[in-house]
Amino acid sequence: MDGKFLLQDLAELLAEAEGLQKNEAQSFVRVFFDTITRGLEMDKIVKVKGLGTFKLVDVDSRESVNVNTGERFLIDGHAKITFTPDNSLKEMVNRPFAHFETVVLNDDVTDEDLEEVDRKFEETVPVEGLEDFLAEEPFIPSIEPVVPVAPVLPAEPAVVAQPEPEVEEPVAVEEPVVVPVTPEEPTALAEPEVPVAETPAAVEIPAAPAVEPVAPVTEPVVPAEPVKEQPAPAETAAETASSEPVLVKLVDPVNVNVSPEPVEHTPEPETETKNNHFRNIWIVLCIVALLLGYLLGYFNVFSSKSSYRPSIIRDTVYVQKIVRDTIEVEKVVPNELITEPKAEEPKSGAAKTEAKPAAKPVEQTVDSNIPQLKGGAYLIVGTKETYTLRGGETIRIIAERYFGSRQMAPYIALYNNIPNPDMVAAGTVLKIPELKLKKKQ
Amino acid sequence: MNNKEFLSELSTRSGYSVQNAQKLTDTVIQILSEQLCDGNLVSVQGFGNLEVKKKMERVMVSPITKKRMLVPPKLTVSFKPSISLKDKLK
């Protein structure tokens, strides 16, 4: 990789492939490139099939400025050599990236999205690691966050829909539990009356329904949860349940002979089937926990993204109309956004009131926690006041109102930790910084 | 100078027949492209360097539809003429 391949190596390989003498091959390769040069001299264009087109392009003379002295000087017009690779060569070289296609960007995709994708892209792919990159192919999935609204939302109804059947499930599970108990009770009642010989038969009958109720339990479970593991434990539960009656049958006659009689074995299957159902419930609970974890992680990602999303609500309105869930989610997020700064305000406000009287007599005792604009003429001393941004207002407009110049916008953006001053949501509570000129003299 | 003219010129200068020159040229180009695909820098003295460069993805606006498109990254061959070639052709 990335080695230098010289004319000599080329000649060697050529000699090998064509069965030529080394010096013959070398002279041919020399002539090959010489001819291209000659052709450029003669016609200003050389087309070589399979390689590409070399072209001489005239560049007009232009004025430039000497970087060191600031003097203006003229760059003479000259010929520039351009090379356009042939399609076949282009495709061959680009083969590692051939699966990429140009994508139409949605209106709501901002530059920040792309930067974020870039960052992820670079994290996952070392620039030179083409082979790893090919193996991973992270690009296509990484594009999905670029168009976050569409792919993310369909997942949500699914998540919302799932808990409902889950809630029903325990009920469904409990019911069958109750059912097998009741048929056995009559048998238990019947037993004292009926002679010993009949009891196994009586037990057999309730045992069969005991197995059956388990089966319906597995059924609601399967459609509710797409998880494959679920049916398997349910089946084992059914199996153990079916094996139980056998145990009961075996034990029964003995019990009957001894005399404590059915009272003992009726609770037994009950608790054991209950255990099975408990296992089911536990599995369901585990899955719910997993889903919750997934949801939490998803919301973390989403809320961090949506910090600028509301500002583009204009553009995304049509998306929201299509999918109702977006509105709910986005409603929640701005609230968070608003509450967060509010929570911070009193602190910083208090800090300001305390710091201010001290700051006035003593020069430039600035809280080191406040971020300062690098290269700016002013220092941010504290919070002057807060302002809730209305629709149609930008930080620039606010800057003009408070400081008389739109160029002060970066201070507000910095103080409020806004990465992109052009993308601020209406309703955002802004802290207007108190500014102080850095150097008085 | 198109491919045909190039080959005839090459054959007269190298002394091979046009067919042979064509065959050799094809082989040379095949070797070159293999080397380029491997990520090697092909350096020819007195001519220049051929190199594979990665172009980053970029956003462009289609002049027809006015839609923003994300153009994927790609690998291209770039040619950097040597100074001697530049001087020759100035």
Short mmCIF file of C-alpha atoms in Angstrom, two decimals:
data_model
loop_
_atom_site.label_atom_id
_atom_site.label_comp_id
_atom_site.label_asym_id
_atom_site.label_seq_id
_atom_site.Cartn_x
_atom_site.Cartn_y
_atom_site.Cartn_z
CA MET A 1 0.00 0.00 0.00
CA ASP A 2 1.10 3.47 -0.86
CA GLY A 3 4.43 2.36 -2.20
CA LYS A 4 6.13 4.06 -5.06
CA PHE A 5 5.84 2.28 -8.34
CA LEU A 6 8.57 3.40 -10.69
CA LEU A 7 9.06 3.14 -14.40
CA GLN A 8 11.58 0.36 -13.85
CA ASP A 9 9.05 -1.74 -11.97
CA LEU A 10 6.54 -1.12 -14.70
CA ALA A 11 9.05 -2.27 -17.33
CA GLU A 12 9.82 -5.35 -15.30
CA LEU A 13 6.22 -6.36 -15.02
CA LEU A 14 5.66 -5.64 -18.68
CA ALA A 15 8.62 -7.80 -19.65
CA GLU A 16 7.26 -10.59 -17.50
CA ALA A 17 3.79 -10.38 -18.94
CA GLU A 18 4.80 -10.07 -22.58
CA GLY A 19 7.96 -12.13 -22.62
CA LEU A 20 10.17 -9.25 -23.63
CA GLN A 21 13.72 -8.41 -22.70
CA LYS A 22 13.96 -6.05 -19.78
CA ASN A 23 15.63 -3.29 -21.69
CA GLU A 24 13.17 -3.68 -24.55
CA ALA A 25 10.29 -3.30 -22.18
CA GLN A 26 11.93 -0.34 -20.51
CA SER A 27 12.53 1.45 -23.75
CA PHE A 28 8.95 0.77 -24.81
CA VAL A 29 7.60 2.25 -21.60
CA ARG A 30 9.83 5.29 -22.05
CA VAL A 31 8.58 5.74 -25.59
CA PHE A 32 5.05 5.27 -24.37
CA PHE A 33 5.25 8.26 -22.06
CA ASP A 34 7.35 10.23 -24.50
CA THR A 35 4.67 9.81 -27.11
CA ILE A 36 2.09 11.18 -24.72
CA THR A 37 4.30 14.20 -24.14
CA ARG A 38 4.85 14.60 -27.88
CA GLY A 39 1.14 14.35 -28.50
CA LEU A 40 0.51 17.02 -25.91
CA GLU A 41 3.04 19.25 -27.59
CA MET A 42 1.48 18.70 -31.00
CA ASP A 43 -2.24 18.56 -30.45
CA LYS A 44 -2.60 19.71 -26.86
CA ILE A 45 -4.70 16.62 -26.27
CA VAL A 46 -3.88 12.94 -26.10
CA LYS A 47 -6.49 10.27 -25.68
CA VAL A 48 -5.27 6.87 -24.59
CA LYS A 49 -7.92 4.21 -24.42
CA GLY A 50 -8.12 2.57 -21.01
CA LEU A 51 -6.01 5.23 -19.34
CA GLY A 52 -7.60 8.58 -19.99
CA THR A 53 -7.19 11.93 -21.60
CA PHE A 54 -4.29 14.28 -21.12
CA LYS A 55 -5.08 17.81 -22.07
CA LEU A 56 -3.31 21.12 -22.10
CA VAL A 57 -5.47 23.93 -20.83
CA ASP A 58 -4.38 27.52 -21.24
CA VAL A 59 -4.54 29.59 -18.11
CA ASP A 60 -4.84 33.34 -18.58
CA SER A 61 -2.43 35.63 -16.88
CA ARG A 62 -3.78 36.99 -13.66
CA GLU A 63 -2.84 39.35 -10.93
CA SER A 64 -1.89 38.15 -7.53
CA VAL A 65 -0.49 39.59 -4.34
CA ASN A 66 2.81 38.62 -2.85
CA VAL A 67 1.96 37.20 0.51
CA ASN A 68 5.07 38.53 2.19
CA THR A 69 5.36 42.02 0.78
CA GLY A 70 1.78 42.71 -0.21
CA GLU A 71 2.97 43.73 -3.67
CA ARG A 72 0.80 43.09 -6.66
CA PHE A 73 2.35 41.07 -9.41
CA LEU A 74 1.29 39.31 -12.55
CA ILE A 75 1.21 35.56 -12.93
CA ASP A 76 1.92 34.80 -16.57
CA GLY A 77 -0.54 32.86 -18.60
CA HIS A 78 0.61 29.29 -18.93
CA ALA A 79 -0.54 25.88 -19.99
CA LYS A 80 -1.86 23.52 -17.39
CA ILE A 81 -1.87 19.78 -17.88
CA THR A 82 -5.07 18.10 -16.90
CA PHE A 83 -5.76 14.43 -16.77
CA THR A 84 -9.18 12.88 -16.95
CA PRO A 85 -9.14 9.15 -16.26
CA ASP A 86 -10.95 6.91 -18.67
CA ASN A 87 -14.28 5.54 -17.46
CA SER A 88 -12.92 2.04 -17.17
CA LEU A 89 -9.97 3.18 -15.08
CA LYS A 90 -12.22 5.42 -13.01
CA GLU A 91 -14.56 2.57 -12.20
CA MET A 92 -11.73 0.20 -11.46
CA VAL A 93 -10.11 2.60 -9.02
CA ASN A 94 -13.38 3.60 -7.45
CA ARG A 95 -14.53 0.03 -6.97
CA PRO A 96 -14.20 0.13 -3.16
CA PHE A 97 -16.67 3.00 -3.10
CA ALA A 98 -18.82 1.84 -5.97
CA HIS A 99 -21.80 0.94 -3.80
CA PHE A 100 -22.34 4.56 -2.81
CA GLU A 101 -25.00 6.50 -4.54
CA THR A 102 -25.86 10.12 -4.60
CA VAL A 103 -28.62 10.81 -2.12
CA VAL A 104 -31.18 13.59 -2.25
CA LEU A 105 -31.09 15.45 1.03
CA ASN A 106 -34.31 16.34 2.76
CA ASP A 107 -35.02 19.97 3.51
CA ASP A 108 -34.72 19.47 7.23
CA VAL A 109 -31.20 18.16 7.09
CA THR A 110 -28.80 20.77 8.37
CA ASP A 111 -25.09 21.05 8.01
CA GLU A 112 -24.75 20.02 11.62
CA ASP A 113 -26.36 16.70 10.85
CA LEU A 114 -23.82 16.14 8.16
CA GLU A 115 -20.98 17.16 10.41
CA GLU A 116 -22.21 14.77 13.02
CA VAL A 117 -22.37 12.01 10.46
CA ASP A 118 -18.89 12.96 9.37
CA ARG A 119 -17.64 12.68 12.88
CA LYS A 120 -19.18 9.27 13.30
CA PHE A 121 -17.91 8.33 9.89
CA GLU A 122 -14.40 9.31 10.76
CA GLU A 123 -14.56 7.62 14.12
CA THR A 124 -15.60 4.37 12.61
CA VAL A 125 -13.42 4.57 9.54
CA PRO A 126 -9.78 5.50 9.54
CA VAL A 127 -9.25 7.50 6.37
CA GLU A 128 -6.82 5.08 4.89
CA GLY A 129 -8.43 1.88 6.16
CA LEU A 130 -10.26 1.11 2.98
CA GLU A 131 -10.44 -2.60 3.56
CA ASP A 132 -11.79 -2.35 7.07
CA PHE A 133 -14.15 0.20 5.77
CA LEU A 134 -15.37 -2.13 3.08
CA ALA A 135 -15.92 -4.86 5.58
CA GLU A 136 -17.94 -2.64 7.83
CA GLU A 137 -19.76 -0.55 5.26
CA PRO A 138 -20.87 1.88 7.89
CA PHE A 139 -21.69 4.62 5.49
CA ILE A 140 -25.17 3.60 4.53
CA PRO A 141 -26.37 3.12 8.08
CA SER A 142 -24.66 6.30 9.08
CA ILE A 143 -26.71 8.18 6.58
CA GLU A 144 -29.84 7.28 8.41
CA PRO A 145 -29.32 9.79 11.18
CA VAL A 146 -29.14 12.38 8.46
CA VAL A 147 -32.79 11.77 7.74
CA PRO A 148 -33.78 11.09 11.29
CA VAL A 149 -37.49 11.78 11.13
CA ALA A 150 -38.44 9.04 8.76
CA PRO A 151 -36.55 6.01 10.00
CA VAL A 152 -36.84 6.73 13.67
CA LEU A 153 -40.53 7.23 14.00
CA PRO A 154 -41.89 4.01 12.60
CA ALA A 155 -40.12 2.32 15.45
CA GLU A 156 -42.10 4.24 17.98
CA PRO A 157 -45.61 3.03 17.32
CA ALA A 158 -44.20 -0.43 17.47
CA VAL A 159 -42.74 0.29 20.87
CA VAL A 160 -45.91 1.91 22.08
CA ALA A 161 -48.02 -0.92 20.79
CA GLN A 162 -45.99 -3.54 22.52
CA PRO A 163 -46.61 -2.63 26.13
CA GLU A 164 -50.36 -2.97 25.67
CA PRO A 165 -50.41 -6.63 24.83
CA GLU A 166 -47.87 -7.11 27.55
CA VAL A 167 -50.18 -5.58 30.10
CA GLU A 168 -52.92 -7.90 28.99
CA GLU A 169 -50.64 -10.84 29.18
CA PRO A 170 -50.39 -11.19 32.93
CA VAL A 171 -54.15 -11.28 33.02
CA ALA A 172 -54.21 -13.95 30.39
CA VAL A 173 -51.59 -15.82 32.32
CA GLU A 174 -53.44 -15.64 35.58
CA GLU A 175 -56.71 -16.75 34.20
CA PRO A 176 -55.54 -20.14 33.07
CA VAL A 177 -53.91 -20.55 36.42
CA VAL A 178 -57.21 -20.18 38.10
CA VAL A 179 -58.92 -22.44 35.63
CA PRO A 180 -56.86 -25.56 36.21
CA VAL A 181 -57.35 -25.22 39.94
CA THR A 182 -61.11 -25.21 39.83
CA PRO A 183 -61.57 -28.39 37.84
CA GLU A 184 -59.33 -30.15 40.28
CA GLU A 185 -61.23 -29.01 43.28
CA PRO A 186 -64.38 -30.82 42.32
CA THR A 187 -62.28 -33.92 41.86
CA ALA A 188 -60.80 -33.36 45.25
CA LEU A 189 -64.30 -33.09 46.59
CA ALA A 190 -65.35 -36.09 44.60
CA GLU A 191 -62.55 -38.25 45.82
CA PRO A 192 -63.64 -38.88 49.35
CA GLU A 193 -66.93 -40.11 47.98
CA VAL A 194 -65.55 -42.19 45.15
CA PRO A 195 -63.54 -45.35 45.88
CA VAL A 196 -59.76 -45.34 45.59
CA ALA A 197 -59.62 -46.99 42.19
CA GLU A 198 -61.31 -44.11 40.45
CA THR A 199 -59.15 -41.29 41.69
CA PRO A 200 -56.35 -41.70 39.16
CA ALA A 201 -58.91 -41.36 36.42
CA ALA A 202 -60.31 -38.28 38.07
CA VAL A 203 -56.88 -36.80 38.28
CA GLU A 204 -56.20 -37.57 34.69
CA ILE A 205 -59.11 -35.53 33.48
CA PRO A 206 -58.16 -32.29 35.18
CA ALA A 207 -54.57 -32.91 34.25
CA ALA A 208 -55.38 -32.65 30.58
CA PRO A 209 -57.08 -29.24 30.87
CA ALA A 210 -54.18 -28.16 33.02
CA VAL A 211 -51.93 -28.65 30.07
CA GLU A 212 -54.26 -26.94 27.68
CA PRO A 213 -54.50 -23.61 29.48
CA VAL A 214 -50.77 -23.36 29.19
CA ALA A 215 -50.95 -23.53 25.45
CA PRO A 216 -53.27 -20.48 25.11
CA VAL A 217 -50.80 -18.60 27.23
CA THR A 218 -48.07 -19.15 24.73
CA GLU A 219 -50.30 -17.96 21.94
CA PRO A 220 -50.84 -14.39 23.13
CA VAL A 221 -47.19 -14.22 23.94
CA VAL A 222 -46.04 -15.02 20.45
CA PRO A 223 -47.87 -12.28 18.56
CA ALA A 224 -47.14 -9.70 21.21
CA GLU A 225 -43.41 -10.23 21.25
CA PRO A 226 -41.34 -10.66 18.16
CA VAL A 227 -38.64 -12.21 20.32
CA LYS A 228 -37.86 -15.72 19.24
CA GLU A 229 -36.86 -16.98 22.63
CA GLN A 230 -40.30 -16.56 24.01
CA PRO A 231 -42.01 -19.55 22.41
CA ALA A 232 -39.25 -21.85 23.51
CA PRO A 233 -39.60 -21.33 27.29
CA ALA A 234 -43.34 -21.43 26.86
CA GLU A 235 -43.04 -24.78 25.20
CA THR A 236 -40.81 -26.09 27.92
CA ALA A 237 -43.35 -24.79 30.36
CA ALA A 238 -45.97 -26.77 28.51
CA GLU A 239 -43.73 -29.78 28.55
CA THR A 240 -43.06 -29.58 32.25
CA ALA A 241 -46.72 -29.01 32.81
CA SER A 242 -47.56 -32.09 30.81
CA SER A 243 -44.96 -34.08 32.67
CA GLU A 244 -46.42 -33.03 35.96
CA PRO A 245 -49.68 -34.84 35.65
CA VAL A 246 -47.64 -37.94 35.09
CA LEU A 247 -45.92 -37.34 38.37
CA VAL A 248 -49.20 -36.74 40.01
CA LYS A 249 -50.54 -39.93 38.57
CA LEU A 250 -47.62 -41.87 39.90
CA VAL A 251 -47.76 -40.31 43.29
CA ASP A 252 -51.47 -40.37 43.62
CA PRO A 253 -52.22 -44.00 44.24
CA VAL A 254 -49.56 -44.04 46.92
CA ASN A 255 -51.05 -40.99 48.55
CA VAL A 256 -54.47 -42.48 48.40
CA ASN A 257 -53.27 -45.63 50.03
CA VAL A 258 -51.62 -43.74 52.86
CA SER A 259 -54.68 -41.54 53.38
CA PRO A 260 -53.84 -37.80 53.69
CA GLU A 261 -55.51 -37.80 50.30
CA PRO A 262 -56.01 -35.24 47.56
CA VAL A 263 -55.44 -32.13 49.61
CA GLU A 264 -51.72 -32.52 49.08
CA HIS A 265 -51.55 -32.91 45.37
CA THR A 266 -53.99 -30.23 44.43
CA PRO A 267 -51.76 -27.36 45.59
CA GLU A 268 -48.77 -29.05 44.04
CA PRO A 269 -49.65 -28.68 40.39
CA GLU A 270 -51.02 -25.27 41.15
CA THR A 271 -47.77 -23.91 42.53
CA GLU A 272 -45.74 -25.58 39.84
CA THR A 273 -47.83 -24.24 37.00
CA LYS A 274 -47.70 -20.96 38.80
CA ASN A 275 -43.95 -21.22 38.82
CA ASN A 276 -44.08 -21.73 35.10
CA HIS A 277 -46.27 -18.71 34.70
CA PHE A 278 -43.99 -16.77 36.95
CA ARG A 279 -41.19 -17.72 34.64
CA ASN A 280 -43.23 -16.42 31.73
CA ILE A 281 -43.93 -13.22 33.59
CA TRP A 282 -40.27 -12.88 34.41
CA ILE A 283 -39.32 -13.29 30.78
CA VAL A 284 -41.90 -10.69 29.81
CA LEU A 285 -40.55 -8.36 32.48
CA CYS A 286 -37.01 -8.83 31.21
CA ILE A 287 -38.10 -7.97 27.71
CA VAL A 288 -39.96 -4.91 28.95
CA ALA A 289 -36.81 -3.84 30.77
CA LEU A 290 -34.80 -4.33 27.60
CA LEU A 291 -37.30 -2.29 25.63
CA LEU A 292 -37.21 0.45 28.25
CA GLY A 293 -33.44 0.51 28.03
CA TYR A 294 -33.68 0.76 24.29
CA LEU A 295 -36.23 3.56 24.57
CA LEU A 296 -34.10 5.49 27.04
CA GLY A 297 -31.07 5.22 24.83
CA TYR A 298 -33.14 6.24 21.88
CA PHE A 299 -34.47 9.28 23.68
CA ASN A 300 -31.03 10.30 24.76
CA VAL A 301 -29.92 10.30 21.18
CA PHE A 302 -33.07 11.97 20.05
CA SER A 303 -33.11 14.75 22.62
CA SER A 304 -29.50 15.62 21.94
CA LYS A 305 -30.37 15.86 18.28
CA SER A 306 -33.52 17.84 18.76
CA SER A 307 -31.74 20.75 20.36
CA TYR A 308 -31.83 22.45 17.02
CA ARG A 309 -34.72 20.56 15.53
CA PRO A 310 -37.49 22.88 16.73
CA SER A 311 -35.96 25.77 14.89
CA ILE A 312 -36.66 24.05 11.64
CA ILE A 313 -40.21 23.29 12.57
CA ARG A 314 -41.31 25.32 9.60
CA ASP A 315 -39.70 22.82 7.31
CA THR A 316 -40.71 19.74 9.16
CA VAL A 317 -44.36 20.62 9.61
CA TYR A 318 -45.42 18.43 6.76
CA VAL A 319 -43.52 15.56 8.26
CA GLN A 320 -45.30 16.07 11.54
CA LYS A 321 -48.65 16.00 9.85
CA ILE A 322 -47.89 12.63 8.40
CA VAL A 323 -46.66 11.06 11.59
CA ARG A 324 -48.51 12.12 14.67
CA ASP A 325 -45.89 10.90 17.07
CA THR A 326 -43.38 13.47 16.03
CA ILE A 327 -45.46 16.23 17.50
CA GLU A 328 -45.65 14.55 20.85
CA VAL A 329 -41.97 13.95 20.92
CA GLU A 330 -41.07 17.41 19.78
CA LYS A 331 -43.45 18.98 22.21
CA VAL A 332 -41.74 17.24 25.01
CA VAL A 333 -38.30 18.25 23.93
CA PRO A 334 -38.75 22.02 23.74
CA ASN A 335 -40.17 21.88 27.24
CA GLU A 336 -37.01 20.27 28.39
CA LEU A 337 -35.07 22.86 26.56
CA ILE A 338 -36.94 25.63 28.26
CA THR A 339 -36.80 24.15 31.68
CA GLU A 340 -33.10 23.52 31.51
CA PRO A 341 -32.02 27.09 31.06
CA LYS A 342 -34.57 28.12 33.69
CA ALA A 343 -33.01 25.79 36.15
CA GLU A 344 -29.62 27.24 35.40
CA GLU A 345 -30.72 30.82 35.52
CA PRO A 346 -31.18 31.34 39.20
CA LYS A 347 -27.76 29.94 39.81
CA SER A 348 -26.03 32.11 37.30
CA GLY A 349 -28.24 35.03 38.28
CA ALA A 350 -27.23 34.62 41.88
CA ALA A 351 -23.65 34.29 40.87
CA LYS A 352 -24.04 37.43 38.86
CA THR A 353 -25.49 39.50 41.68
CA GLU A 354 -22.79 38.36 43.99
CA ALA A 355 -20.02 38.78 41.52
CA LYS A 356 -21.11 42.11 40.19
CA PRO A 357 -20.57 44.40 43.13
CA ALA A 358 -17.20 42.82 43.57
CA ALA A 359 -16.44 43.14 39.89
CA LYS A 360 -17.16 46.85 39.73
CA PRO A 361 -14.47 48.12 42.04
CA VAL A 362 -11.92 45.48 41.11
CA GLU A 363 -11.21 45.34 37.45
CA GLN A 364 -11.98 42.29 35.39
CA THR A 365 -12.52 39.68 37.99
CA VAL A 366 -14.30 37.40 35.63
CA ASP A 367 -15.81 34.10 36.58
CA SER A 368 -13.62 31.52 34.92
CA ASN A 369 -16.65 29.32 34.38
CA ILE A 370 -18.06 31.72 31.83
CA PRO A 371 -16.89 30.88 28.34
CA GLN A 372 -15.12 33.74 26.64
CA LEU A 373 -15.05 34.55 22.96
CA LYS A 374 -11.57 34.06 21.67
CA GLY A 375 -10.21 37.16 20.00
CA GLY A 376 -13.30 39.13 20.97
CA ALA A 377 -12.99 42.71 22.16
CA TYR A 378 -15.39 42.16 25.05
CA LEU A 379 -15.43 39.94 28.09
CA ILE A 380 -18.58 38.27 29.23
CA VAL A 381 -18.95 39.32 32.84
CA GLY A 382 -22.33 37.90 33.75
CA THR A 383 -25.96 37.70 32.81
CA LYS A 384 -27.64 40.99 32.06
CA GLU A 385 -31.12 39.57 31.70
CA THR A 386 -32.99 36.76 30.07
CA TYR A 387 -35.05 36.89 26.97
CA THR A 388 -37.44 34.39 25.47
CA LEU A 389 -37.00 34.19 21.75
CA ARG A 390 -40.13 34.70 19.72
CA GLY A 391 -40.85 33.33 16.28
CA GLY A 392 -38.99 35.08 13.49
CA GLU A 393 -36.32 36.44 15.76
CA THR A 394 -32.72 35.47 15.45
CA ILE A 395 -29.81 35.93 17.78
CA ARG A 396 -28.50 38.56 15.42
CA ILE A 397 -31.65 40.62 15.87
CA ILE A 398 -31.43 40.25 19.64
CA ALA A 399 -27.79 41.28 19.49
CA GLU A 400 -28.74 44.40 17.58
CA ARG A 401 -31.41 45.23 20.10
CA TYR A 402 -29.22 44.82 23.17
CA PHE A 403 -25.79 45.79 21.94
CA GLY A 404 -26.55 47.88 18.88
CA SER A 405 -24.79 45.59 16.50
CA ARG A 406 -25.56 42.30 14.90
CA GLN A 407 -21.93 41.41 15.15
CA MET A 408 -22.37 40.85 18.85
CA ALA A 409 -24.44 37.76 18.14
CA PRO A 410 -21.50 35.39 18.70
CA TYR A 411 -21.34 36.49 22.34
CA ILE A 412 -24.96 35.54 22.92
CA ALA A 413 -24.50 32.31 21.03
CA LEU A 414 -21.42 31.46 23.02
CA TYR A 415 -22.94 32.41 26.35
CA ASN A 416 -25.97 30.26 25.70
CA ASN A 417 -23.93 27.47 24.27
CA ILE A 418 -25.64 27.58 20.91
CA PRO A 419 -23.53 25.93 18.23
CA ASN A 420 -25.31 27.46 15.27
CA PRO A 421 -26.64 31.00 15.76
CA ASP A 422 -28.80 30.65 12.66
CA MET A 423 -30.72 27.75 14.14
CA VAL A 424 -32.37 28.73 17.38
CA ALA A 425 -35.84 27.60 18.30
CA ALA A 426 -38.60 30.06 19.04
CA GLY A 427 -39.27 29.95 22.76
CA THR A 428 -35.67 29.40 23.68
CA VAL A 429 -34.78 31.33 26.79
CA LEU A 430 -31.63 33.29 26.07
CA LYS A 431 -29.31 34.67 28.67
CA ILE A 432 -28.16 38.05 27.48
CA PRO A 433 -24.57 38.43 28.61
CA GLU A 434 -23.23 41.48 30.40
CA LEU A 435 -20.27 42.60 28.35
CA LYS A 436 -17.21 44.52 29.35
CA LEU A 437 -14.52 45.95 27.12
CA LYS A 438 -11.35 43.95 27.52
CA LYS A 439 -8.71 46.67 27.42
CA LYS A 440 -9.56 50.08 28.75
CA GLN A 441 -6.41 51.72 27.60
CA MET B 1 -4.42 13.13 -30.86
CA ASN B 2 -6.81 10.29 -30.37
CA ASN B 3 -6.07 6.71 -29.49
CA LYS B 4 -5.50 5.65 -33.10
CA GLU B 5 -3.04 8.41 -33.82
CA PHE B 6 -1.35 7.76 -30.54
CA LEU B 7 -0.84 4.10 -31.36
CA SER B 8 0.52 4.76 -34.84
CA GLU B 9 2.90 7.35 -33.45
CA LEU B 10 3.95 4.92 -30.75
CA SER B 11 4.55 2.14 -33.27
CA THR B 12 6.71 4.29 -35.54
CA ARG B 13 8.77 5.52 -32.65
CA SER B 14 9.21 2.21 -30.89
CA GLY B 15 9.61 0.07 -33.96
CA TYR B 16 6.81 -2.34 -33.10
CA SER B 17 3.90 -2.98 -35.41
CA VAL B 18 0.69 -1.17 -34.59
CA GLN B 19 -0.91 -4.38 -33.37
CA ASN B 20 2.01 -5.18 -31.12
CA ALA B 21 2.13 -1.62 -29.86
CA GLN B 22 -1.56 -1.87 -29.07
CA LYS B 23 -1.02 -5.12 -27.19
CA LEU B 24 1.88 -3.70 -25.22
CA THR B 25 -0.05 -0.54 -24.48
CA ASP B 26 -2.95 -2.55 -23.15
CA THR B 27 -0.61 -4.47 -20.89
CA VAL B 28 1.06 -1.31 -19.67
CA ILE B 29 -2.30 0.23 -18.88
CA GLN B 30 -3.45 -2.92 -17.16
CA ILE B 31 -0.35 -2.96 -14.97
CA LEU B 32 -0.78 0.73 -14.25
CA SER B 33 -4.40 0.33 -13.21
CA GLU B 34 -3.56 -2.65 -11.03
CA GLN B 35 -0.91 -0.62 -9.27
CA LEU B 36 -3.27 2.31 -8.86
CA CYS B 37 -5.98 0.05 -7.48
CA ASP B 38 -3.50 -1.20 -4.92
CA GLY B 39 -3.06 2.38 -3.83
CA ASN B 40 0.45 2.75 -5.18
CA LEU B 41 1.84 5.97 -6.50
CA VAL B 42 3.01 5.51 -10.06
CA SER B 43 5.94 7.76 -10.64
CA VAL B 44 7.41 8.21 -14.09
CA GLN B 45 10.51 10.33 -14.34
CA GLY B 46 10.20 13.19 -16.77
CA PHE B 47 6.48 12.71 -17.01
CA GLY B 48 4.73 12.92 -13.68
CA ASN B 49 2.97 11.01 -10.95
CA LEU B 50 -0.26 9.14 -11.19
CA GLU B 51 -1.95 8.70 -7.85
CA VAL B 52 -5.25 7.61 -6.41
CA LYS B 53 -6.84 10.30 -4.31
CA LYS B 54 -9.87 10.14 -2.13
CA LYS B 55 -12.44 12.84 -2.74
CA MET B 56 -14.58 13.50 0.29
CA GLU B 57 -18.31 13.45 0.12
CA ARG B 58 -19.91 16.79 -0.51
CA VAL B 59 -23.26 18.46 -0.78
CA MET B 60 -24.16 19.89 -4.12
CA VAL B 61 -27.24 21.56 -5.47
CA SER B 62 -28.60 20.10 -8.63
CA PRO B 63 -28.92 22.92 -11.15
CA ILE B 64 -31.99 21.31 -12.66
CA THR B 65 -34.09 20.27 -9.70
CA LYS B 66 -32.54 22.72 -7.21
CA LYS B 67 -32.43 19.89 -4.76
CA ARG B 68 -29.52 19.35 -2.46
CA MET B 69 -27.70 16.14 -3.13
CA LEU B 70 -25.17 14.36 -1.00
CA VAL B 71 -22.46 13.18 -3.33
CA PRO B 72 -20.68 10.17 -1.88
CA PRO B 73 -16.94 10.01 -1.43
CA LYS B 74 -15.00 8.55 -4.28
CA LEU B 75 -11.56 7.55 -5.35
CA THR B 76 -10.14 9.12 -8.45
CA VAL B 77 -6.87 9.07 -10.30
CA SER B 78 -5.01 12.32 -10.19
CA PHE B 79 -2.09 13.21 -12.37
CA LYS B 80 0.60 15.56 -11.22
CA PRO B 81 2.95 16.51 -14.02
CA SER B 82 6.62 16.63 -13.25
CA ILE B 83 8.39 19.96 -13.33
CA SER B 84 10.34 19.02 -16.43
CA LEU B 85 7.13 18.22 -18.31
CA LYS B 86 5.62 21.48 -17.14
CA ASP B 87 8.61 23.43 -18.38
CA LYS B 88 8.54 21.62 -21.68
CA LEU B 89 4.93 22.45 -22.36
CA LYS B 90 4.88 26.00 -21.12
#
